[in-house]
């Protein structure tokens, strides 16, 4: 599997209108392939919509996107979305060895945290070994929704993306404090990372992850 993580930066205060447009068009788009999840940013870079689409491979991604864009309804991309857009970004990601495949809608939390780490070149193998050894202990506290490595297609190489679900902002803070205090997480001293970023996300009303 591969995952297309798409980040759309919108004009200020246009996220509600854009989500409404996506909601209208989503039944047409999902005739071709399932949406993994769609979110808007609450903390971090504002005025962004993040949506994630799983595909079998790059050939399937290209074929399905062409088919959806050619649908007779002309509902994809959502009509009217362009007037709200500022920047579109797409990252093609490969799942980490310990990531469970996405299968249908799941209620995992009310708040999702997407963390993006720029990695030191050549550190992936050791990093995945360290994470694989400790990830189950961390997942005991809150769901790991997804963990991916960049493929270098459509975005920056040497990046790690991981998405966590929480019931609330308060739960996130409590779990982070507990895992640090118990020595559960993080798994290392940060030597594999050049830069770390995060975004706190709210699921769209129609998101399969909510």
CSV table of C-alpha atoms in Angstrom, one decimal:
chain,number,residue,atom,x,y,z
A,1,UNK,CA,0.0,0.0,0.0
A,2,UNK,CA,0.9,3.6,-0.5
A,3,UNK,CA,-0.8,6.7,1.0
A,4,UNK,CA,-1.3,10.1,-0.6
A,5,UNK,CA,-1.2,12.7,2.1
A,6,UNK,CA,-2.6,15.9,0.7
A,7,UNK,CA,-2.4,19.3,2.4
A,8,UNK,CA,-4.4,22.2,1.1
A,9,UNK,CA,-3.7,25.6,2.5
A,10,UNK,CA,-6.7,27.8,2.1
A,11,UNK,CA,-7.5,31.5,2.2
A,12,UNK,CA,-8.2,32.7,5.8
A,13,UNK,CA,-11.6,31.7,7.2
A,14,UNK,CA,-12.5,29.6,4.2
A,15,UNK,CA,-12.1,26.1,5.8
A,16,UNK,CA,-15.8,25.7,6.6
A,17,UNK,CA,-16.8,26.5,3.0
A,18,UNK,CA,-14.2,24.2,1.6
A,19,UNK,CA,-15.2,21.3,3.9
A,20,UNK,CA,-18.8,21.8,2.8
A,21,UNK,CA,-17.8,21.5,-0.9
A,22,UNK,CA,-15.8,18.4,-0.1
A,23,UNK,CA,-18.7,16.9,1.7
A,24,UNK,CA,-21.0,17.4,-1.3
A,25,UNK,CA,-18.5,15.8,-3.7
A,26,UNK,CA,-17.3,12.9,-1.5
A,27,UNK,CA,-20.0,10.4,-2.4
A,28,UNK,CA,-19.0,10.7,-6.1
A,29,UNK,CA,-15.3,10.5,-5.3
A,30,UNK,CA,-15.6,7.4,-3.1
A,31,UNK,CA,-17.2,5.5,-5.9
A,32,UNK,CA,-13.6,5.2,-7.2
A,33,UNK,CA,-11.6,4.6,-4.0
A,34,UNK,CA,-12.1,5.1,-0.2
A,35,UNK,CA,-11.1,8.2,1.7
A,36,UNK,CA,-8.8,7.4,4.6
A,37,UNK,CA,-9.4,10.5,6.6
A,38,UNK,CA,-9.9,14.2,6.3
A,39,UNK,CA,-9.1,16.9,8.9
A,40,UNK,CA,-8.7,20.6,9.4
A,41,UNK,CA,-5.9,22.2,11.4
A,42,UNK,CA,-6.8,23.5,14.9
A,43,UNK,CA,-3.3,24.1,16.2
A,44,UNK,CA,-0.2,24.6,14.0
A,45,UNK,CA,-0.4,26.0,10.5
A,46,UNK,CA,-3.9,27.3,10.3
A,47,UNK,CA,-6.4,27.3,7.4
A,48,UNK,CA,-5.3,23.9,6.2
A,49,UNK,CA,-7.2,20.8,5.2
A,50,UNK,CA,-5.3,17.5,5.4
A,51,UNK,CA,-6.7,14.4,3.6
A,52,UNK,CA,-5.2,11.0,3.3
A,53,UNK,CA,-6.0,8.4,0.6
A,54,UNK,CA,-4.8,4.8,0.5
A,55,UNK,CA,-4.0,3.1,-2.8
A,56,UNK,CA,-2.6,-0.2,-3.8
A,57,UNK,CA,0.3,1.4,-5.7
A,58,UNK,CA,1.3,4.4,-7.8
A,59,UNK,CA,-0.4,3.0,-10.9
A,60,UNK,CA,-3.7,2.7,-9.0
A,61,UNK,CA,-3.3,6.2,-7.7
A,62,UNK,CA,-2.9,7.7,-11.2
A,63,UNK,CA,-5.6,5.6,-12.7
A,64,UNK,CA,-8.2,6.3,-10.0
A,65,UNK,CA,-7.5,10.0,-9.9
A,66,UNK,CA,-7.9,10.3,-13.7
A,67,UNK,CA,-11.2,8.3,-13.5
A,68,UNK,CA,-12.6,10.5,-10.7
A,69,UNK,CA,-11.7,13.7,-12.5
A,70,UNK,CA,-13.5,12.3,-15.6
A,71,UNK,CA,-16.7,11.4,-13.8
A,72,UNK,CA,-19.7,12.7,-15.8
A,73,UNK,CA,-21.0,14.6,-12.7
A,74,UNK,CA,-18.0,16.9,-12.8
A,75,UNK,CA,-18.1,16.8,-9.0
A,76,UNK,CA,-14.4,16.1,-8.6
A,77,UNK,CA,-12.4,18.1,-7.8
A,78,UNK,CA,-15.2,19.8,-5.9
A,79,UNK,CA,-16.7,22.7,-7.9
A,80,UNK,CA,-15.9,26.0,-6.4
A,81,UNK,CA,-12.9,24.7,-4.3
A,82,UNK,CA,-10.4,26.5,-6.5
A,83,UNK,CA,-11.5,30.0,-5.3
A,84,UNK,CA,-10.5,29.1,-1.7
A,85,UNK,CA,-7.1,27.5,-2.5
A,86,UNK,CA,-3.7,29.0,-1.9
A,87,UNK,CA,-1.3,26.0,-2.0
A,88,UNK,CA,-1.7,22.3,-2.7
A,89,UNK,CA,0.9,19.8,-1.5
A,90,UNK,CA,1.0,16.0,-2.0
A,91,UNK,CA,3.3,13.5,-0.2
A,92,UNK,CA,3.4,9.9,-1.3
A,93,UNK,CA,4.1,7.8,1.8
A,94,UNK,CA,4.9,4.2,2.5
A,95,UNK,CA,3.7,2.5,5.7
A,96,UNK,CA,6.1,1.7,8.5
A,97,UNK,CA,6.6,-2.1,9.1
A,98,UNK,CA,4.4,-2.0,12.2
A,99,UNK,CA,1.5,0.1,10.8
A,100,UNK,CA,-1.8,-1.7,10.7
A,101,UNK,CA,-3.7,-1.3,7.3
A,102,UNK,CA,-6.7,1.0,7.2
A,103,UNK,CA,-9.9,-0.9,6.9
A,104,UNK,CA,-13.1,1.1,6.9
A,105,UNK,CA,-14.4,3.8,9.2
A,106,UNK,CA,-13.0,3.9,12.7
A,107,UNK,CA,-13.9,6.1,15.7
A,108,UNK,CA,-10.5,6.5,17.4
A,109,UNK,CA,-10.6,10.0,18.9
A,110,UNK,CA,-11.8,13.6,18.7
A,111,UNK,CA,-8.4,15.1,18.3
A,112,UNK,CA,-5.7,13.8,15.9
A,113,UNK,CA,-2.0,14.8,16.1
A,114,UNK,CA,0.1,14.6,12.9
A,115,UNK,CA,3.8,14.8,13.6
A,116,UNK,CA,6.3,15.3,10.8
A,117,UNK,CA,10.0,14.7,11.4
A,118,UNK,CA,12.9,15.5,9.0
A,119,UNK,CA,15.4,12.6,9.4
A,120,UNK,CA,19.1,12.5,9.3
A,121,UNK,CA,20.1,10.8,6.0
A,122,UNK,CA,20.8,7.1,6.5
A,123,UNK,CA,18.9,6.8,9.8
A,124,UNK,CA,15.7,5.1,8.6
A,125,UNK,CA,16.7,1.5,9.3
A,126,UNK,CA,17.9,2.1,12.9
A,127,UNK,CA,14.9,4.4,13.6
A,128,UNK,CA,12.4,1.8,12.4
A,129,UNK,CA,14.2,-0.9,14.5
A,130,UNK,CA,13.9,1.3,17.6
A,131,UNK,CA,10.3,2.2,17.0
A,132,UNK,CA,9.3,-1.4,16.3
A,133,UNK,CA,10.7,-2.5,19.6
A,134,UNK,CA,8.8,0.1,21.6
A,135,UNK,CA,5.7,1.0,19.6
A,136,UNK,CA,3.3,-1.5,21.3
A,137,UNK,CA,4.1,0.1,24.7
A,138,UNK,CA,3.2,3.5,23.4
A,139,UNK,CA,0.1,2.3,21.6
A,140,UNK,CA,-1.2,1.0,25.0
A,141,UNK,CA,-1.8,4.7,25.9
A,142,UNK,CA,-3.5,6.0,22.7
A,143,UNK,CA,-4.1,4.7,19.1
A,144,UNK,CA,-1.3,5.0,16.5
A,145,UNK,CA,-3.5,5.8,13.5
A,146,UNK,CA,-0.7,5.7,11.0
A,147,UNK,CA,3.0,5.8,10.6
A,148,UNK,CA,4.7,6.4,7.3
A,149,UNK,CA,8.0,7.2,5.6
A,150,UNK,CA,8.3,9.5,2.7
A,151,UNK,CA,9.0,7.9,-0.7
A,152,UNK,CA,10.5,11.0,-2.2
A,153,UNK,CA,7.6,11.1,-4.8
A,154,UNK,CA,5.7,14.4,-4.8
A,155,UNK,CA,7.4,15.8,-1.7
A,156,UNK,CA,10.5,15.9,0.5
A,157,UNK,CA,12.6,12.8,1.1
A,158,UNK,CA,13.8,11.5,4.5
A,159,UNK,CA,10.7,12.3,6.4
A,160,UNK,CA,8.7,10.4,9.0
A,161,UNK,CA,4.9,11.0,9.5
A,162,UNK,CA,3.0,9.7,12.4
A,163,UNK,CA,-0.7,10.3,13.3
A,164,UNK,CA,-2.1,9.7,16.8
A,165,UNK,CA,-5.7,9.9,18.1
A,166,UNK,CA,-6.8,11.4,21.4
A,167,UNK,CA,-10.2,11.9,23.1
A,168,UNK,CA,-9.4,15.5,23.9
A,169,UNK,CA,-6.6,18.1,24.2
A,170,UNK,CA,-6.5,17.4,27.9
A,171,UNK,CA,-6.0,13.6,27.3
A,172,UNK,CA,-3.2,14.3,24.8
A,173,UNK,CA,-1.4,16.4,27.4
A,174,UNK,CA,-1.9,13.8,30.1
A,175,UNK,CA,-0.7,10.9,27.9
A,176,UNK,CA,2.4,12.7,26.8
A,177,UNK,CA,3.3,13.5,30.4
A,178,UNK,CA,2.7,9.9,31.5
A,179,UNK,CA,4.7,8.3,28.7
A,180,UNK,CA,7.6,10.6,29.3
A,181,UNK,CA,7.5,10.0,33.0
A,182,UNK,CA,7.3,6.2,32.6
A,183,UNK,CA,10.1,6.1,30.1
A,184,UNK,CA,7.8,4.7,27.5
A,185,UNK,CA,8.2,7.4,24.9
A,186,UNK,CA,10.1,8.9,23.1
A,187,UNK,CA,12.3,6.0,22.1
A,188,UNK,CA,15.7,7.8,21.7
A,189,UNK,CA,17.6,11.0,22.3
A,190,UNK,CA,16.5,12.7,19.1
A,191,UNK,CA,19.8,12.0,17.2
A,192,UNK,CA,17.9,10.8,14.2
A,193,UNK,CA,16.0,14.0,13.7
A,194,UNK,CA,16.9,17.3,12.1
A,195,UNK,CA,13.5,19.0,12.6
A,196,UNK,CA,10.2,18.2,14.2
A,197,UNK,CA,6.8,19.7,13.4
A,198,UNK,CA,3.2,18.9,14.5
A,199,UNK,CA,-0.4,19.8,13.7
A,200,UNK,CA,-3.4,19.2,15.9
A,201,UNK,CA,-6.3,18.2,13.6
A,202,UNK,CA,-10.1,18.0,13.9
A,203,UNK,CA,-11.9,15.4,11.8
A,204,UNK,CA,-14.3,16.5,9.1
A,205,UNK,CA,-17.9,15.5,9.7
A,206,UNK,CA,-17.7,12.9,6.9
A,207,UNK,CA,-14.2,11.6,7.7
A,208,UNK,CA,-13.9,7.8,8.1
A,209,UNK,CA,-11.5,8.5,10.9
A,210,UNK,CA,-13.4,10.5,13.6
